[in-house]
Amino acid sequence: MPSLKLPPEAPSLADAVARAVREGIAAGELVPDTTYSVYQLADLLGVSRSPVREGMLRLAEAGLVEIHRNRGFQVLPPRAHDIEEIVEIRLALEPAAARKAALLGTDEQHAAIRAALDAMAVADEAAFWPADRALHDLLLLAAGNARAAAIVAQLRSTTALLGPPTTASGRTLAEIHAEHEPVVTAVLARDGDAAEAAMRSHLEATGRLLVTNLAGR
């Protein structure tokens, strides 16, 4: 029987189930070509079937499992191509949004963006990733594109399910913060070209590390 454990810090039971299964896949506890039932997983994790079903749907959207109606699910090993697709979509949205945030954002929006970067600078790892997400979200909203903000939020959630963050490869929180600094500096200076280039550089570097992490597993 697979050995799985619910992470205590997950915001919901469905999130906890999704993370437990993802970690089980990474550890080899859950393997391809084996069908696992919702009932089996619920018993293993000590939860009801509803959060298991919801967690499996999230993993299916991320491409980590394939659901077979009335039978259960099978593991699909994460692929580098999944990360590459996500980064490609983000590259289509976020550099252009950084340009617009620089040129069109209000002084109040720019102040909030600066505050989000400052929060990243003093955050521990638990607080760092929410602050990182908030910064990207504020940039997209300052560009006037709430739909893009929602799309990027979903893509980031999917990325988190596919593998560990880039800190797993030795990248420090300080280094990640430093990559955001030129983006914010350019936005506050209302330099659209520099903001777009800095965001593109940040996303490309992140994408390369995520792919490397996944290949290493």
PDB file of C-alpha atoms in Angstrom:
ATOM      1  CA  MET A   1       0.000   0.000   0.000  1.00  0.00           C
ATOM      2  CA  PRO A   2       1.278   3.500  -0.759  1.00  0.00           C
ATOM      3  CA  SER A   3       2.371   5.678   2.150  1.00  0.00           C
ATOM      4  CA  LEU A   4       0.933   9.191   1.927  1.00  0.00           C
ATOM      5  CA  LYS A   5       0.725  12.028   4.449  1.00  0.00           C
ATOM      6  CA  LEU A   6      -1.408  15.161   4.447  1.00  0.00           C
ATOM      7  CA  PRO A   7       0.662  18.373   4.692  1.00  0.00           C
ATOM      8  CA  PRO A   8      -0.536  20.385   7.708  1.00  0.00           C
ATOM      9  CA  GLU A   9      -0.140  23.835   6.138  1.00  0.00           C
ATOM     10  CA  ALA A  10      -2.494  23.397   3.146  1.00  0.00           C
ATOM     11  CA  PRO A  11      -5.317  25.963   2.943  1.00  0.00           C
ATOM     12  CA  SER A  12      -8.000  23.307   2.359  1.00  0.00           C
ATOM     13  CA  LEU A  13      -8.439  19.547   2.498  1.00  0.00           C
ATOM     14  CA  ALA A  14      -8.591  19.373  -1.303  1.00  0.00           C
ATOM     15  CA  ASP A  15      -5.274  21.259  -1.514  1.00  0.00           C
ATOM     16  CA  ALA A  16      -3.795  18.935   1.100  1.00  0.00           C
ATOM     17  CA  VAL A  17      -4.916  15.861  -0.852  1.00  0.00           C
ATOM     18  CA  ALA A  18      -3.499  17.236  -4.094  1.00  0.00           C
ATOM     19  CA  ARG A  19      -0.152  17.972  -2.440  1.00  0.00           C
ATOM     20  CA  ALA A  20      -0.036  14.580  -0.718  1.00  0.00           C
ATOM     21  CA  VAL A  21      -0.632  12.800  -4.023  1.00  0.00           C
ATOM     22  CA  ARG A  22       1.906  14.990  -5.823  1.00  0.00           C
ATOM     23  CA  GLU A  23       4.508  14.184  -3.170  1.00  0.00           C
ATOM     24  CA  GLY A  24       3.547  10.522  -3.376  1.00  0.00           C
ATOM     25  CA  ILE A  25       4.148  10.586  -7.124  1.00  0.00           C
ATOM     26  CA  ALA A  26       7.535  12.283  -6.650  1.00  0.00           C
ATOM     27  CA  ALA A  27       8.541   9.736  -3.988  1.00  0.00           C
ATOM     28  CA  GLY A  28       7.470   6.773  -6.113  1.00  0.00           C
ATOM     29  CA  GLU A  29       4.696   5.772  -3.706  1.00  0.00           C
ATOM     30  CA  LEU A  30       2.128   6.201  -6.494  1.00  0.00           C
ATOM     31  CA  VAL A  31       3.236   4.719  -9.793  1.00  0.00           C
ATOM     32  CA  PRO A  32       2.021   4.781 -13.408  1.00  0.00           C
ATOM     33  CA  ASP A  33      -0.042   1.895 -14.808  1.00  0.00           C
ATOM     34  CA  THR A  34      -1.760   1.313 -11.452  1.00  0.00           C
ATOM     35  CA  THR A  35      -5.350   2.388 -10.876  1.00  0.00           C
ATOM     36  CA  TYR A  36      -6.052   3.934  -7.477  1.00  0.00           C
ATOM     37  CA  SER A  37      -9.606   4.394  -6.259  1.00  0.00           C
ATOM     38  CA  VAL A  38     -11.041   7.427  -4.509  1.00  0.00           C
ATOM     39  CA  TYR A  39     -12.085   5.121  -1.651  1.00  0.00           C
ATOM     40  CA  GLN A  40      -8.531   3.790  -1.298  1.00  0.00           C
ATOM     41  CA  LEU A  41      -7.035   7.266  -1.228  1.00  0.00           C
ATOM     42  CA  ALA A  42      -9.618   8.544   1.250  1.00  0.00           C
ATOM     43  CA  ASP A  43      -8.792   5.647   3.594  1.00  0.00           C
ATOM     44  CA  LEU A  44      -5.035   6.190   3.235  1.00  0.00           C
ATOM     45  CA  LEU A  45      -5.334   9.900   4.081  1.00  0.00           C
ATOM     46  CA  GLY A  46      -8.106   9.619   6.652  1.00  0.00           C
ATOM     47  CA  VAL A  47     -10.461  12.025   4.878  1.00  0.00           C
ATOM     48  CA  SER A  48     -13.834  11.832   3.175  1.00  0.00           C
ATOM     49  CA  ARG A  49     -14.207  11.160  -0.524  1.00  0.00           C
ATOM     50  CA  SER A  50     -15.283  14.707  -1.469  1.00  0.00           C
ATOM     51  CA  PRO A  51     -11.895  16.429  -0.941  1.00  0.00           C
ATOM     52  CA  VAL A  52     -10.213  13.478  -2.649  1.00  0.00           C
ATOM     53  CA  ARG A  53     -12.381  13.931  -5.740  1.00  0.00           C
ATOM     54  CA  GLU A  54     -11.724  17.694  -5.764  1.00  0.00           C
ATOM     55  CA  GLY A  55      -7.993  17.174  -5.289  1.00  0.00           C
ATOM     56  CA  MET A  56      -7.907  14.654  -8.137  1.00  0.00           C
ATOM     57  CA  LEU A  57      -9.670  17.106 -10.446  1.00  0.00           C
ATOM     58  CA  ARG A  58      -6.977  19.681  -9.718  1.00  0.00           C
ATOM     59  CA  LEU A  59      -4.246  17.161 -10.420  1.00  0.00           C
ATOM     60  CA  ALA A  60      -5.988  16.106 -13.627  1.00  0.00           C
ATOM     61  CA  GLU A  61      -6.039  19.757 -14.759  1.00  0.00           C
ATOM     62  CA  ALA A  62      -2.303  19.901 -14.020  1.00  0.00           C
ATOM     63  CA  GLY A  63      -1.732  16.759 -16.096  1.00  0.00           C
ATOM     64  CA  LEU A  64      -0.498  14.628 -13.187  1.00  0.00           C
ATOM     65  CA  VAL A  65      -3.314  12.075 -13.144  1.00  0.00           C
ATOM     66  CA  GLU A  66      -5.831  10.649 -15.561  1.00  0.00           C
ATOM     67  CA  ILE A  67      -9.292  10.026 -14.143  1.00  0.00           C
ATOM     68  CA  HIS A  68     -11.196   6.905 -15.218  1.00  0.00           C
ATOM     69  CA  ARG A  69     -14.882   7.274 -14.491  1.00  0.00           C
ATOM     70  CA  ASN A  70     -16.184   4.812 -11.867  1.00  0.00           C
ATOM     71  CA  ARG A  71     -12.727   3.219 -11.592  1.00  0.00           C
ATOM     72  CA  GLY A  72     -10.344   5.762 -10.081  1.00  0.00           C
ATOM     73  CA  PHE A  73      -7.236   7.443 -11.416  1.00  0.00           C
ATOM     74  CA  GLN A  74      -3.822   6.640 -12.824  1.00  0.00           C
ATOM     75  CA  VAL A  75      -0.615   8.608 -12.370  1.00  0.00           C
ATOM     76  CA  LEU A  76       0.846  10.494 -15.336  1.00  0.00           C
ATOM     77  CA  PRO A  77       4.477  11.428 -14.654  1.00  0.00           C
ATOM     78  CA  PRO A  78       5.009  15.212 -14.914  1.00  0.00           C
ATOM     79  CA  ARG A  79       6.724  16.323 -18.096  1.00  0.00           C
ATOM     80  CA  ALA A  80       9.083  19.201 -18.761  1.00  0.00           C
ATOM     81  CA  HIS A  81       6.788  20.131 -21.638  1.00  0.00           C
ATOM     82  CA  ASP A  82       4.006  20.933 -19.146  1.00  0.00           C
ATOM     83  CA  ILE A  83       6.227  23.541 -17.466  1.00  0.00           C
ATOM     84  CA  GLU A  84       7.373  24.896 -20.831  1.00  0.00           C
ATOM     85  CA  GLU A  85       3.767  25.407 -21.932  1.00  0.00           C
ATOM     86  CA  ILE A  86       2.916  27.284 -18.736  1.00  0.00           C
ATOM     87  CA  VAL A  87       5.956  29.534 -19.000  1.00  0.00           C
ATOM     88  CA  GLU A  88       5.166  30.213 -22.653  1.00  0.00           C
ATOM     89  CA  ILE A  89       1.671  31.392 -21.715  1.00  0.00           C
ATOM     90  CA  ARG A  90       3.001  33.556 -18.900  1.00  0.00           C
ATOM     91  CA  LEU A  91       5.566  35.066 -21.280  1.00  0.00           C
ATOM     92  CA  ALA A  92       2.711  36.006 -23.596  1.00  0.00           C
ATOM     93  CA  LEU A  93       0.919  37.825 -20.768  1.00  0.00           C
ATOM     94  CA  GLU A  94       3.217  39.175 -18.088  1.00  0.00           C
ATOM     95  CA  PRO A  95       5.997  41.111 -19.887  1.00  0.00           C
ATOM     96  CA  ALA A  96       3.396  43.101 -21.834  1.00  0.00           C
ATOM     97  CA  ALA A  97       1.459  43.634 -18.614  1.00  0.00           C
ATOM     98  CA  ALA A  98       4.589  44.946 -16.880  1.00  0.00           C
ATOM     99  CA  ARG A  99       4.964  47.484 -19.684  1.00  0.00           C
ATOM    100  CA  LYS A 100       1.348  48.601 -19.297  1.00  0.00           C
ATOM    101  CA  ALA A 101       1.671  48.730 -15.509  1.00  0.00           C
ATOM    102  CA  ALA A 102       4.636  51.060 -15.925  1.00  0.00           C
ATOM    103  CA  LEU A 103       2.872  53.339 -18.381  1.00  0.00           C
ATOM    104  CA  LEU A 104      -0.733  53.216 -17.138  1.00  0.00           C
ATOM    105  CA  GLY A 105      -0.594  52.285 -13.458  1.00  0.00           C
ATOM    106  CA  THR A 106      -1.686  54.886 -10.930  1.00  0.00           C
ATOM    107  CA  ASP A 107       0.583  56.213  -8.204  1.00  0.00           C
ATOM    108  CA  GLU A 108      -1.456  54.228  -5.679  1.00  0.00           C
ATOM    109  CA  GLN A 109      -1.001  51.015  -7.680  1.00  0.00           C
ATOM    110  CA  HIS A 110       2.729  51.667  -7.967  1.00  0.00           C
ATOM    111  CA  ALA A 111       2.956  52.193  -4.204  1.00  0.00           C
ATOM    112  CA  ALA A 112       1.234  48.844  -3.637  1.00  0.00           C
ATOM    113  CA  ILE A 113       3.669  47.150  -6.042  1.00  0.00           C
ATOM    114  CA  ARG A 114       6.620  48.640  -4.151  1.00  0.00           C
ATOM    115  CA  ALA A 115       5.133  47.486  -0.847  1.00  0.00           C
ATOM    116  CA  ALA A 116       4.718  43.947  -2.188  1.00  0.00           C
ATOM    117  CA  LEU A 117       8.386  43.846  -3.207  1.00  0.00           C
ATOM    118  CA  ASP A 118       9.397  45.130   0.229  1.00  0.00           C
ATOM    119  CA  ALA A 119       7.285  42.382   1.832  1.00  0.00           C
ATOM    120  CA  MET A 120       9.199  39.781  -0.185  1.00  0.00           C
ATOM    121  CA  ALA A 121      12.487  41.171   1.114  1.00  0.00           C
ATOM    122  CA  VAL A 122      11.663  40.417   4.765  1.00  0.00           C
ATOM    123  CA  ALA A 123       9.521  37.290   4.341  1.00  0.00           C
ATOM    124  CA  ASP A 124      10.445  33.785   5.428  1.00  0.00           C
ATOM    125  CA  GLU A 125       9.736  30.962   2.973  1.00  0.00           C
ATOM    126  CA  ALA A 126       6.173  30.451   4.190  1.00  0.00           C
ATOM    127  CA  ALA A 127       5.317  34.115   3.587  1.00  0.00           C
ATOM    128  CA  PHE A 128       7.543  34.628   0.559  1.00  0.00           C
ATOM    129  CA  TRP A 129       5.489  32.785  -2.052  1.00  0.00           C
ATOM    130  CA  PRO A 130       2.209  34.556  -1.185  1.00  0.00           C
ATOM    131  CA  ALA A 131       4.091  37.871  -1.397  1.00  0.00           C
ATOM    132  CA  ASP A 132       5.562  36.828  -4.752  1.00  0.00           C
ATOM    133  CA  ARG A 133       2.102  35.942  -6.067  1.00  0.00           C
ATOM    134  CA  ALA A 134       0.725  39.231  -4.751  1.00  0.00           C
ATOM    135  CA  LEU A 135       3.385  41.208  -6.608  1.00  0.00           C
ATOM    136  CA  HIS A 136       2.665  39.512  -9.924  1.00  0.00           C
ATOM    137  CA  ASP A 137      -1.058  39.942  -9.341  1.00  0.00           C
ATOM    138  CA  LEU A 138      -0.675  43.653  -8.597  1.00  0.00           C
ATOM    139  CA  LEU A 139       1.353  44.158 -11.770  1.00  0.00           C
ATOM    140  CA  LEU A 140      -1.326  42.494 -13.879  1.00  0.00           C
ATOM    141  CA  LEU A 141      -4.088  44.477 -12.204  1.00  0.00           C
ATOM    142  CA  ALA A 142      -2.150  47.726 -12.659  1.00  0.00           C
ATOM    143  CA  ALA A 143      -2.042  46.851 -16.354  1.00  0.00           C
ATOM    144  CA  GLY A 144      -5.848  46.768 -16.271  1.00  0.00           C
ATOM    145  CA  ASN A 145      -6.163  43.064 -17.017  1.00  0.00           C
ATOM    146  CA  ALA A 146      -8.011  41.188 -14.279  1.00  0.00           C
ATOM    147  CA  ARG A 147      -8.614  38.222 -16.609  1.00  0.00           C
ATOM    148  CA  ALA A 148      -4.877  37.804 -17.142  1.00  0.00           C
ATOM    149  CA  ALA A 149      -4.383  37.976 -13.384  1.00  0.00           C
ATOM    150  CA  ALA A 150      -6.865  35.112 -12.919  1.00  0.00           C
ATOM    151  CA  ILE A 151      -5.191  33.052 -15.672  1.00  0.00           C
ATOM    152  CA  VAL A 152      -1.720  33.536 -14.197  1.00  0.00           C
ATOM    153  CA  ALA A 153      -2.974  32.642 -10.708  1.00  0.00           C
ATOM    154  CA  GLN A 154      -4.312  29.342 -12.061  1.00  0.00           C
ATOM    155  CA  LEU A 155      -1.097  28.661 -13.982  1.00  0.00           C
ATOM    156  CA  ARG A 156       0.955  29.239 -10.842  1.00  0.00           C
ATOM    157  CA  SER A 157      -1.252  26.813  -8.922  1.00  0.00           C
ATOM    158  CA  THR A 158      -0.722  24.202 -11.623  1.00  0.00           C
ATOM    159  CA  THR A 159       3.037  24.800 -11.590  1.00  0.00           C
ATOM    160  CA  ALA A 160       3.116  24.218  -7.836  1.00  0.00           C
ATOM    161  CA  LEU A 161       1.481  20.821  -8.369  1.00  0.00           C
ATOM    162  CA  LEU A 162       3.948  19.783 -11.060  1.00  0.00           C
ATOM    163  CA  GLY A 163       7.064  20.010  -8.924  1.00  0.00           C
ATOM    164  CA  PRO A 164       9.061  21.808  -6.244  1.00  0.00           C
ATOM    165  CA  PRO A 165       9.818  25.546  -6.354  1.00  0.00           C
ATOM    166  CA  THR A 166      13.080  26.829  -7.791  1.00  0.00           C
ATOM    167  CA  THR A 167      14.577  27.031  -4.295  1.00  0.00           C
ATOM    168  CA  ALA A 168      14.906  23.241  -4.535  1.00  0.00           C
ATOM    169  CA  SER A 169      17.777  23.797  -6.985  1.00  0.00           C
ATOM    170  CA  GLY A 170      19.630  26.110  -4.598  1.00  0.00           C
ATOM    171  CA  ARG A 171      18.129  29.413  -5.751  1.00  0.00           C
ATOM    172  CA  THR A 172      17.706  31.578  -2.659  1.00  0.00           C
ATOM    173  CA  LEU A 173      14.793  33.776  -1.700  1.00  0.00           C
ATOM    174  CA  ALA A 174      17.153  36.757  -1.869  1.00  0.00           C
ATOM    175  CA  GLU A 175      18.028  35.869  -5.471  1.00  0.00           C
ATOM    176  CA  ILE A 176      14.368  35.590  -6.423  1.00  0.00           C
ATOM    177  CA  HIS A 177      13.655  38.940  -4.767  1.00  0.00           C
ATOM    178  CA  ALA A 178      16.589  40.466  -6.671  1.00  0.00           C
ATOM    179  CA  GLU A 179      15.086  39.289  -9.983  1.00  0.00           C
ATOM    180  CA  HIS A 180      11.907  41.216  -9.203  1.00  0.00           C
ATOM    181  CA  GLU A 181      13.753  44.404  -8.224  1.00  0.00           C
ATOM    182  CA  PRO A 182      14.490  45.578 -11.807  1.00  0.00           C
ATOM    183  CA  VAL A 183      10.866  44.916 -12.782  1.00  0.00           C
ATOM    184  CA  VAL A 184       9.535  47.089  -9.992  1.00  0.00           C
ATOM    185  CA  THR A 185      12.222  49.754 -10.440  1.00  0.00           C
ATOM    186  CA  ALA A 186      11.305  50.075 -14.116  1.00  0.00           C
ATOM    187  CA  VAL A 187       7.570  50.153 -13.375  1.00  0.00           C
ATOM    188  CA  LEU A 188       7.992  52.910 -10.793  1.00  0.00           C
ATOM    189  CA  ALA A 189      10.175  54.855 -13.239  1.00  0.00           C
ATOM    190  CA  ARG A 190       7.424  54.414 -15.849  1.00  0.00           C
ATOM    191  CA  ASP A 191       9.947  52.815 -18.192  1.00  0.00           C
ATOM    192  CA  GLY A 192       7.821  50.394 -20.182  1.00  0.00           C
ATOM    193  CA  ASP A 193      10.655  48.892 -22.247  1.00  0.00           C
ATOM    194  CA  ALA A 194      12.764  48.096 -19.189  1.00  0.00           C
ATOM    195  CA  ALA A 195       9.809  46.699 -17.258  1.00  0.00           C
ATOM    196  CA  GLU A 196       8.891  44.360 -20.115  1.00  0.00           C
ATOM    197  CA  ALA A 197      12.489  43.176 -20.570  1.00  0.00           C
ATOM    198  CA  ALA A 198      13.019  42.587 -16.846  1.00  0.00           C
ATOM    199  CA  MET A 199       9.831  40.555 -16.505  1.00  0.00           C
ATOM    200  CA  ARG A 200      10.742  38.475 -19.542  1.00  0.00           C
ATOM    201  CA  SER A 201      14.195  37.781 -18.111  1.00  0.00           C
ATOM    202  CA  HIS A 202      12.723  36.770 -14.747  1.00  0.00           C
ATOM    203  CA  LEU A 203      10.171  34.375 -16.235  1.00  0.00           C
ATOM    204  CA  GLU A 204      12.683  32.783 -18.601  1.00  0.00           C
ATOM    205  CA  ALA A 205      15.135  32.175 -15.730  1.00  0.00           C
ATOM    206  CA  THR A 206      12.355  30.709 -13.583  1.00  0.00           C
ATOM    207  CA  GLY A 207      11.196  28.455 -16.404  1.00  0.00           C
ATOM    208  CA  ARG A 208      14.679  27.068 -17.013  1.00  0.00           C
ATOM    209  CA  LEU A 209      15.123  26.201 -13.332  1.00  0.00           C
ATOM    210  CA  LEU A 210      11.686  24.581 -13.053  1.00  0.00           C
ATOM    211  CA  VAL A 211      12.405  22.391 -16.063  1.00  0.00           C
ATOM    212  CA  THR A 212      15.814  21.461 -14.630  1.00  0.00           C
ATOM    213  CA  ASN A 213      14.233  20.550 -11.283  1.00  0.00           C
ATOM    214  CA  LEU A 214      11.649  18.361 -12.988  1.00  0.00           C
ATOM    215  CA  ALA A 215      14.256  16.611 -15.147  1.00  0.00           C
ATOM    216  CA  GLY A 216      16.349  15.948 -12.055  1.00  0.00           C
ATOM    217  CA  ARG A 217      13.523  14.063 -10.407  1.00  0.00           C
TER     218      ARG A 217
END
